[in-house]
Short mmCIF file of C-alpha atoms and ligand atoms in Angstrom, two decimals:
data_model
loop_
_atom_site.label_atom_id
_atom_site.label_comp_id
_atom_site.label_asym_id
_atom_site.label_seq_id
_atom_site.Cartn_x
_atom_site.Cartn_y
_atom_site.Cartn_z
CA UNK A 30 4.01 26.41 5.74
CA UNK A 31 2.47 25.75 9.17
CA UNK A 32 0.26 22.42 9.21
CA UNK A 33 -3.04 22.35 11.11
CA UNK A 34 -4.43 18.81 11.23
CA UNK A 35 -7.66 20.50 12.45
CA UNK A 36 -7.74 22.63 9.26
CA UNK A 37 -8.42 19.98 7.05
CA UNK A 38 -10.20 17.04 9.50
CA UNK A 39 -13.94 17.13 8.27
CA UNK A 40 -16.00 18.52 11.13
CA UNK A 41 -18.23 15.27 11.45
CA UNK A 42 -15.51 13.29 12.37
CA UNK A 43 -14.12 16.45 14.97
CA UNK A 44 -17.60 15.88 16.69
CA UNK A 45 -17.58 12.01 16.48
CA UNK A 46 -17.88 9.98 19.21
CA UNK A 47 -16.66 6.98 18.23
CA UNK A 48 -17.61 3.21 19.06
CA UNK A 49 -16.47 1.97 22.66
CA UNK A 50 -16.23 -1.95 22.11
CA UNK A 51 -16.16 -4.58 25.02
CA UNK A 52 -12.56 -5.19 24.88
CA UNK A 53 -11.54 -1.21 24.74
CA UNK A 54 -13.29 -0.76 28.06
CA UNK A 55 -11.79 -3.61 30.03
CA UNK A 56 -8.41 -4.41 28.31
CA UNK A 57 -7.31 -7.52 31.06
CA UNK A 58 -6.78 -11.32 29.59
CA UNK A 59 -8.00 -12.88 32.80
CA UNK A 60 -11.82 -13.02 33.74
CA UNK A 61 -15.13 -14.13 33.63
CA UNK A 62 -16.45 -12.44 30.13
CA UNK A 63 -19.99 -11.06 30.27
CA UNK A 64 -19.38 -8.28 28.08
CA UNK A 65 -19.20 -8.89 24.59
CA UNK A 66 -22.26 -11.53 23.99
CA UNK A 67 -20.10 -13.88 22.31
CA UNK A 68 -20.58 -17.73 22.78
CA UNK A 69 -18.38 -18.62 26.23
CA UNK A 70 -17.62 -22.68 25.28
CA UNK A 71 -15.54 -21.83 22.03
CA UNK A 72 -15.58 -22.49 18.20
CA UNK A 73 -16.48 -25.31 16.65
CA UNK A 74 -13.78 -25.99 14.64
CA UNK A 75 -10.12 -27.29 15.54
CA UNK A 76 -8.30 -26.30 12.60
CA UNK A 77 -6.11 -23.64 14.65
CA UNK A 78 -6.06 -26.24 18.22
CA UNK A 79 -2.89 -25.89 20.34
CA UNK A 80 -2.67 -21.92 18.97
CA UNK A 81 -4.14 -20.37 21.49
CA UNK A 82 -6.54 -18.70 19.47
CA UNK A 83 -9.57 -17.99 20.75
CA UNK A 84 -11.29 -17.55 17.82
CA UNK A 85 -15.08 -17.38 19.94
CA UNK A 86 -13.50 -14.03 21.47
CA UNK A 87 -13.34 -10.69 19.55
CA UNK A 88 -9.87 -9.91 18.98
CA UNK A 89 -8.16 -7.03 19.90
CA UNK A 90 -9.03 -3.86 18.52
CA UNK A 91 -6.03 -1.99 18.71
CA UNK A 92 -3.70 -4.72 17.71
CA UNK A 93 -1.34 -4.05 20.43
CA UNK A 94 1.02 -6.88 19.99
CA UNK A 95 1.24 -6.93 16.37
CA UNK A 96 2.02 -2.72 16.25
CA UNK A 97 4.47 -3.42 18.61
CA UNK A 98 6.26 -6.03 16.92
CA UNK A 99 5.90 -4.66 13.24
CA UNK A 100 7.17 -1.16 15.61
CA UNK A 101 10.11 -2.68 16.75
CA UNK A 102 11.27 -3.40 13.06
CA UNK A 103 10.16 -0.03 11.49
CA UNK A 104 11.50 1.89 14.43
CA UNK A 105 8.47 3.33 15.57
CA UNK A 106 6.26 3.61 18.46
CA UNK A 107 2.70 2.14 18.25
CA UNK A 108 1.13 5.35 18.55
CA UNK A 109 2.74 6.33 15.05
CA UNK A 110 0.82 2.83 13.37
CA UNK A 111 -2.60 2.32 12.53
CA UNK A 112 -3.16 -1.19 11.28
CA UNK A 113 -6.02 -1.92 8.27
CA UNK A 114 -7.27 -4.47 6.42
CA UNK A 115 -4.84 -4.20 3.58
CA UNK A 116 -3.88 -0.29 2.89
CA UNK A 117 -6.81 -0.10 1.16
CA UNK A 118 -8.75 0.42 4.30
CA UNK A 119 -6.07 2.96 4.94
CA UNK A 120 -6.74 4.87 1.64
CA UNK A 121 -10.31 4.85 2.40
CA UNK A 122 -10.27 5.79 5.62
CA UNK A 123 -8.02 8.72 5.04
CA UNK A 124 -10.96 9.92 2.47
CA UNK A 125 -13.56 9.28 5.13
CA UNK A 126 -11.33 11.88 7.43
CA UNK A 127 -10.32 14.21 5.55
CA UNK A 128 -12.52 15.06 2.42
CA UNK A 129 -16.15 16.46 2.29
CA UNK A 130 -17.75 14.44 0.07
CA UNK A 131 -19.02 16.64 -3.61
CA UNK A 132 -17.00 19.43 -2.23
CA UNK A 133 -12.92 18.67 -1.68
CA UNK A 134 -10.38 17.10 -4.10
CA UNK A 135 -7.53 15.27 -4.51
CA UNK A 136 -4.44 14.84 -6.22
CA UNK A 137 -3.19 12.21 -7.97
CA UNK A 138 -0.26 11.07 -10.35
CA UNK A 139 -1.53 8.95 -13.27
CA UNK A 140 -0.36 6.45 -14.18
CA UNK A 141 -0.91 4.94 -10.59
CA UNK A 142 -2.23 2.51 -8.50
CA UNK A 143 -5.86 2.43 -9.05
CA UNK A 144 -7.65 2.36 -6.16
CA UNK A 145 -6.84 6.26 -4.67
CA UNK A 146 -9.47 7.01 -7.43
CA UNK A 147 -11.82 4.60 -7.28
CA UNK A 148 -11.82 5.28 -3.26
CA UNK A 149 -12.17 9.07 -4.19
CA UNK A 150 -15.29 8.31 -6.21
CA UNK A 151 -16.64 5.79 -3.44
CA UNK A 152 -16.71 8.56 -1.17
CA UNK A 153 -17.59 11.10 -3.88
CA UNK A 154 -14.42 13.08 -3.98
CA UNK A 155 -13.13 15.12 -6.60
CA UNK A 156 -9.78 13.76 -8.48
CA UNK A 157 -7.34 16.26 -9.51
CA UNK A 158 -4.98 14.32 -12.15
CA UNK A 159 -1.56 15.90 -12.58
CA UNK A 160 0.33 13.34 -14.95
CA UNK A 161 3.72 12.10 -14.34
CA UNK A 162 6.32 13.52 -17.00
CA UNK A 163 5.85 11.29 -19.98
CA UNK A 164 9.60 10.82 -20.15
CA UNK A 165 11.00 8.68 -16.82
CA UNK A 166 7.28 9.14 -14.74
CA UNK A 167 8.71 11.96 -12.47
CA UNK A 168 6.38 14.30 -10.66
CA UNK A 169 5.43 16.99 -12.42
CA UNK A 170 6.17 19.18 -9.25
CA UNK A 171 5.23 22.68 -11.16
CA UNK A 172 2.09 21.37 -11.97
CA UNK A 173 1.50 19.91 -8.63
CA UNK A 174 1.80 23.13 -7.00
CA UNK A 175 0.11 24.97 -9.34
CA UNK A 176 -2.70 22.66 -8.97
CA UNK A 177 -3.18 22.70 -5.21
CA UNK A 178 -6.15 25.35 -4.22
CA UNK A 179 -8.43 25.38 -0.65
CA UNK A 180 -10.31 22.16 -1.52
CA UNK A 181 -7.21 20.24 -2.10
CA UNK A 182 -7.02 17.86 1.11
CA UNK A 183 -4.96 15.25 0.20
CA UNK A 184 -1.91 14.17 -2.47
CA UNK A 185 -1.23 10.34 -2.92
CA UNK A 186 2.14 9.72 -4.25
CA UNK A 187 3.48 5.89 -4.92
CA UNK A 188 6.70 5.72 -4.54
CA UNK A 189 8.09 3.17 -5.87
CA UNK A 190 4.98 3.34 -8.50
CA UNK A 191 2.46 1.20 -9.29
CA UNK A 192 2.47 0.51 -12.85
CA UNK A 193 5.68 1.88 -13.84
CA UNK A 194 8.15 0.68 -11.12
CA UNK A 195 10.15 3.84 -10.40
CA UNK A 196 10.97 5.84 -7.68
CA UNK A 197 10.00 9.52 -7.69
CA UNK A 198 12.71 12.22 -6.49
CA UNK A 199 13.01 13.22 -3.04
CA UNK A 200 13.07 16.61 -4.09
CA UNK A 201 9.80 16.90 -5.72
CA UNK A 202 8.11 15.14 -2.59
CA UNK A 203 9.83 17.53 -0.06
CA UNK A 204 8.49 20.79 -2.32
CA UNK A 205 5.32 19.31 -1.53
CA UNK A 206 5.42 18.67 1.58
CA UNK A 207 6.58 21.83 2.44
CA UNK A 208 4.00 23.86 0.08
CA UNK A 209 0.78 21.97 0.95
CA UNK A 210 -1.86 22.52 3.96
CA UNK A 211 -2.96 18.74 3.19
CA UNK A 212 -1.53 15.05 3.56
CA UNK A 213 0.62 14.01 1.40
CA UNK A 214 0.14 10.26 1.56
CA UNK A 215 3.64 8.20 0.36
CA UNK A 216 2.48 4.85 -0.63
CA UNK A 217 5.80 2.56 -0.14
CA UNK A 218 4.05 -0.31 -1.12
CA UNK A 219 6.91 -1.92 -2.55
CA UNK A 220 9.30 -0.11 -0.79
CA UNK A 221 11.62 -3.67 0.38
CA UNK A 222 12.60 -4.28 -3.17
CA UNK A 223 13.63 -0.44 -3.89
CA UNK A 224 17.64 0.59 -3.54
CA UNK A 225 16.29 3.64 -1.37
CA UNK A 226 15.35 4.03 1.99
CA UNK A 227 11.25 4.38 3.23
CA UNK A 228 10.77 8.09 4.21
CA UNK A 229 9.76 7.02 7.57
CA UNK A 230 12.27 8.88 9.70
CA UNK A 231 10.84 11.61 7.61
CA UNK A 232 7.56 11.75 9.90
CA UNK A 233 9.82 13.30 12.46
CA UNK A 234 10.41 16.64 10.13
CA UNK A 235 7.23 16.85 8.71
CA UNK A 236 3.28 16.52 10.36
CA UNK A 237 1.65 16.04 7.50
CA UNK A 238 3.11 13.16 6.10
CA UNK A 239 1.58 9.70 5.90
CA UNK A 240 3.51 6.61 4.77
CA UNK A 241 1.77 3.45 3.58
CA UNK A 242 2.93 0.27 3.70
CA UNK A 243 1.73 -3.54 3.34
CA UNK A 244 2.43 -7.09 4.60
CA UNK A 245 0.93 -8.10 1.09
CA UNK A 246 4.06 -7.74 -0.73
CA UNK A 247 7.41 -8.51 0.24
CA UNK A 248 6.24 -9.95 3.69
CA UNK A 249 4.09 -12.73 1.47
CA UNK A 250 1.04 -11.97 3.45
CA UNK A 251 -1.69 -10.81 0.77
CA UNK A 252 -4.33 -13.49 1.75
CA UNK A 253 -4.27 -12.01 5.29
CA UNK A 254 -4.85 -8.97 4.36
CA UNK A 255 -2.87 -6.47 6.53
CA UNK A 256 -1.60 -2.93 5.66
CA UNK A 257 -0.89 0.15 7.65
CA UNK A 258 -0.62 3.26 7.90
CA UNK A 259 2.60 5.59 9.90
CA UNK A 260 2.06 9.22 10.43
CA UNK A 261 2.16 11.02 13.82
CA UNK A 262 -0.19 10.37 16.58
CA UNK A 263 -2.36 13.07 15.75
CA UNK A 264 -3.24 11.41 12.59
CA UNK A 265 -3.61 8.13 13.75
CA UNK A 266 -6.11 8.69 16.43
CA UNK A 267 -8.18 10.31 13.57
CA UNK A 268 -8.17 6.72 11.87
CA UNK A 269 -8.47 4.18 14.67
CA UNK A 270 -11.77 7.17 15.93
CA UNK A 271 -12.81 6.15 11.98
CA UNK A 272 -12.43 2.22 11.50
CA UNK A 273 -14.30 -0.82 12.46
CA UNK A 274 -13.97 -1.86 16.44
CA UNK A 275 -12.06 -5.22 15.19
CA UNK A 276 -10.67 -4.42 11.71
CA UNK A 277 -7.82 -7.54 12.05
CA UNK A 278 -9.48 -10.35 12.82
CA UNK A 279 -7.93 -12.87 15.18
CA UNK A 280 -6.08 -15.35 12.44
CA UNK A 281 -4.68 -12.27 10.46
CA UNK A 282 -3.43 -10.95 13.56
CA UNK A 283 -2.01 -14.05 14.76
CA UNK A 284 -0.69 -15.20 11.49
CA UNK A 285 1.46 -11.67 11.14
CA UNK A 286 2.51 -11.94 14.65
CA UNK A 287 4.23 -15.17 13.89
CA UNK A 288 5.33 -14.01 10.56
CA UNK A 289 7.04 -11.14 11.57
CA UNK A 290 9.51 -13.53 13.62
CA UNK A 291 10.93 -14.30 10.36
CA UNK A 292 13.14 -11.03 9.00
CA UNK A 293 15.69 -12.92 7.45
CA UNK A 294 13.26 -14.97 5.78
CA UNK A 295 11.43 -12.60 3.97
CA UNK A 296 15.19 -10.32 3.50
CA UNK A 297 15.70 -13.53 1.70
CA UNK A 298 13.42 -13.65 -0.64
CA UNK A 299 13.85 -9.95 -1.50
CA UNK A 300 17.24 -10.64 -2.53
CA UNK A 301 16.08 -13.26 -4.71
CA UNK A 302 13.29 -11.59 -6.12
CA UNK A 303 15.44 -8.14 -6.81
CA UNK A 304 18.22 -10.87 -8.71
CA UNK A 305 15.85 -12.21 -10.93
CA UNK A 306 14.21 -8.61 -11.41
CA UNK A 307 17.19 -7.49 -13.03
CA UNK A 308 17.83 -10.38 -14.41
CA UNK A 309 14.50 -10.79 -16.53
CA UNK A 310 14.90 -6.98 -17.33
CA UNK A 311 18.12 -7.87 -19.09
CA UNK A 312 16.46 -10.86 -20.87
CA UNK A 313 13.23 -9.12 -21.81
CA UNK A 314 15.59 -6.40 -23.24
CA UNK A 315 16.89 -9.13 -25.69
CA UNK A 316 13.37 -9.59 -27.22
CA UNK A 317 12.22 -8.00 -30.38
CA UNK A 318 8.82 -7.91 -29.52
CA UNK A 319 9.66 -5.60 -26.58
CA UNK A 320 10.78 -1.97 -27.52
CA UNK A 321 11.67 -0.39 -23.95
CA UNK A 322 12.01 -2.21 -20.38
CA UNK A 323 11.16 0.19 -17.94
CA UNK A 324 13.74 0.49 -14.76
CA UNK A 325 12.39 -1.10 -11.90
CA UNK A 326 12.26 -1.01 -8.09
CA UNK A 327 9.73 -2.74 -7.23
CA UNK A 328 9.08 -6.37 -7.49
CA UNK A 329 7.21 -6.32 -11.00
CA UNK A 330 8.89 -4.55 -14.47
CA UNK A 331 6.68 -2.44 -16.71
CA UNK A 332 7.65 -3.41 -20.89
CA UNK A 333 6.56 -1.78 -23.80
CA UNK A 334 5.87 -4.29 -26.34
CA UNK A 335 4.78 -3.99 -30.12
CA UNK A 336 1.11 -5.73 -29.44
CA UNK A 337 0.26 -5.45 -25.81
CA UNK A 338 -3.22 -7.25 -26.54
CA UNK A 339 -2.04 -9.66 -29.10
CA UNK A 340 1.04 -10.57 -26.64
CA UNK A 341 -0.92 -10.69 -23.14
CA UNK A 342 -3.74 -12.95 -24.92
CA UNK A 343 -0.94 -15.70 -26.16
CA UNK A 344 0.53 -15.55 -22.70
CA UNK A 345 -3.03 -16.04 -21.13
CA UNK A 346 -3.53 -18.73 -23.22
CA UNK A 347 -0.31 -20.49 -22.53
CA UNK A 348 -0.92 -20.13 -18.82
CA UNK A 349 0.77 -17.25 -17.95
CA UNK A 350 -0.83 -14.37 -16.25
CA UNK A 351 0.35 -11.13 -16.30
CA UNK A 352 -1.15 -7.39 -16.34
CA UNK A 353 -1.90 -5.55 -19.16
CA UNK A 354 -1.74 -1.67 -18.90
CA UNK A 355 -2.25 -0.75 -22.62
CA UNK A 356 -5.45 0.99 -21.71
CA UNK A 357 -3.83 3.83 -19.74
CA UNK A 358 -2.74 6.57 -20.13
CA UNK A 359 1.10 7.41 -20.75
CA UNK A 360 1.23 3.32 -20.93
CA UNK A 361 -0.05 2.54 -24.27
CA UNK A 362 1.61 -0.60 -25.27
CA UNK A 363 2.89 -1.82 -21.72
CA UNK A 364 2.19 -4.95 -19.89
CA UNK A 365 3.45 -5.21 -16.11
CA UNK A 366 5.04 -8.31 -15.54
CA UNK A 367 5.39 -9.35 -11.57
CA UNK A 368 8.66 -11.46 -10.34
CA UNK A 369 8.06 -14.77 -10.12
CA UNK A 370 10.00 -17.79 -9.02
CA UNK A 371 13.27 -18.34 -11.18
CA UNK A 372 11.60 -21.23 -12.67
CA UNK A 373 8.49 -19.12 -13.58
CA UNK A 374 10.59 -16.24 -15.00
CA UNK A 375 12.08 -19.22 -17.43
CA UNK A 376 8.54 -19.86 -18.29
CA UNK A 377 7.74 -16.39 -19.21
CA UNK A 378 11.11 -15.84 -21.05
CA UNK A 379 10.51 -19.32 -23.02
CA UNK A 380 6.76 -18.61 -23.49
CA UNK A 381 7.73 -15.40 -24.96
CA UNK A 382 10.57 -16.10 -27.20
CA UNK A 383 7.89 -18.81 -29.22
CA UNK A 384 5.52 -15.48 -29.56
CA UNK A 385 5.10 -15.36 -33.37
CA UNK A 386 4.32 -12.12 -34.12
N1 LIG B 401 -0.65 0.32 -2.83
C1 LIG B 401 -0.15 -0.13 -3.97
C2 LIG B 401 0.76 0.73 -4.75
C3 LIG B 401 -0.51 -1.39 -4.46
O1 LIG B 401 -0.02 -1.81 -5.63
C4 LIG B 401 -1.40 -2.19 -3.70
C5 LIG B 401 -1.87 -3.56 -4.14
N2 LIG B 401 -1.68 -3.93 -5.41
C6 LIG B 401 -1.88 -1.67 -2.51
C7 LIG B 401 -1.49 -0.42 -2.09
C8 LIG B 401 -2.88 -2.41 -1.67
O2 LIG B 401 -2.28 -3.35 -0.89
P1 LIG B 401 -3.03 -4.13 0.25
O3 LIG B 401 -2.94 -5.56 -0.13
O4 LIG B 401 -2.26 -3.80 1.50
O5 LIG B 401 -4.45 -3.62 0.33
#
């Protein structure tokens, strides 16, 4: 099925011309800087001295270094990366782009993360739900397809998913992507803690795919709040025409910069975490008060329990957060349960064994 970006870019946004800030018309590092109204003898604070941060200067709006760095490790150039604050921004810019608001729709796979819908009613778009099969929270491809009409502009898969943990066939998201006019946005979240690959080399083969990823997860970033977005050029000038001049600030930017220096680090970690994921599955499956564990790829595990309330309450109250997801749909009865520490995961475990039911 030929793919038309142009087909489905909303025509404001074809017309727009979009901001020109100080430091995209004069790009050097050395000079006297008139341009940008900012205060010229520096911050008044010292908290980041000997960092070379000039935090009384805008930072750069394209992110140049960072793309190229996080680039280098995702194998792509950095006109294939747009950089938000936190994929969020992504999901809401791609709504912004690409749907009319109180005319065009989108798909989505309940259960799922819940911000593609509360972004599509932000921007007052239509939400097409197509359930995943109640079974092992596949996509419901026939459905899908059957599902798509003109005003569909854009299907957000999660993959692995966001309450459930799984990963969804490669299959199903192919037929997709070769049966729809519109994005079809893979959010890979979690993809470091999954035993399959990210379907980046996939942007190659198809134009109107979209992957989403985060530093907030495996990369231990979340209070800096950096996500992006890879997809091919064409799509990516549509979101850096869209977002604010300086989305990154300076510190985030600076922060992931010197983060990203440390692969192994954070490779690490994911080893750890993915032990003690299926480690605590195991346990969990031991309890009595839990009647499935749900298989996993990400870094949290999705349980069915006999209470969900009564059970999340006497955690909360012994200290122990987690997330309860008895109120949707397809998880009545399930909590989701992140990874934490081995020493944590003994709390839980402990905590949960004492539960009198
Ligand atoms: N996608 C999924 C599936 C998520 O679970 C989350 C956060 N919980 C996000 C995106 C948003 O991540 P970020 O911190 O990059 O905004």
């Amino acid at each position: 099925m030929q793919f038309d970006l142009n087909n489905i870019l909303r025509d404001n946004i074809k017309s727009l011309s979009p901001y020109s800030s100080a430091r995209d018309e004069y790009k050097g590092k050395e000079g006297v800087f008139l341009d940008a109204n900012e205060n010229p003898f520096g911050a008044p604070t010292s908290f980041f001295e000997g960092n070379e941060l000039n935090l009384n200067r805008y930072p750069d709006p394209m992110q140049l270094s960072l793309k190229d760095k996080l680039g280098k490790i995702k194998g792509l150039p950095t006109e294939n990366i747009f950089l938000g604050n936190g994929s969020d921004e992504a999901i809401d810019i791609l709504f912004r782009a690409f749907c009319e608001p109180g005319k065009d729709k989108v798909i989505i796979c309940p259960p799922t993360y819940g911000m593609y819908e509360v972004s599509a009613n932000i921007n007052d778009v239509g939400i097409v739900k197509v359930h995943l099969t109640k079974e092992d929270f596949q996509l419901d491809i026939e459905n899908i397809l059957l599902a798509i009409n003109e005003t569909t502009k854009l299907i957000f898969i999660c993959c692995p998913n966001n309450p459930t943990g799984n990963g969804v066939k490669w299959d199903s998201i192919k037929k997709i992507l070769e049966n729809f006019k519109g994005l079809v946005v893979i959010d890979e979240a979690y993809i470091n803690f999954a035993r399959y690959m990210s379907l980046i080399p996939e942007l190659l083969n198809y134009p109107n795919l979209v992957i989403l990823q985060t530093l907030s997860k495996a990369w231990g970033l979340a209070g800096i709040r950096i996500g992006a977005a890879f997809a091919s050029q064409q799509i990516i000038d549509v979101f850096n025409k869209i977002k604010p001049p300086y989305n990154i600030n300076a510190v985030s930017q600076k922060i992931a910069l010197d983060a990203l220096d440390n692969l192994d680090q954070v490779n690490n970690w994911i080893k750890e975490i993915v032990f003690e994921r299926n480690r605590l599955s195991l346990e969990l499956a031991k309890l009595n008060i839990i009647t499935k564990v749900y298989p996993s790829e990400a870094n949290f595990i999705l349980v069915k329990t006999i209470n969900a309330n009564s059970i999340y309450n006497y955690l909360a109250n012994n200290k122990i957060i987690i997330r309860n997801r008895s109120n949707v749909s397809l998880c009545e009865g399930c909590l989701r349960i992140t990874i934490g520490t081995k020493e944590e995961n003994e709390m839980l475990l402990k905590t949960l064994q004492n539960y009198k039911a």
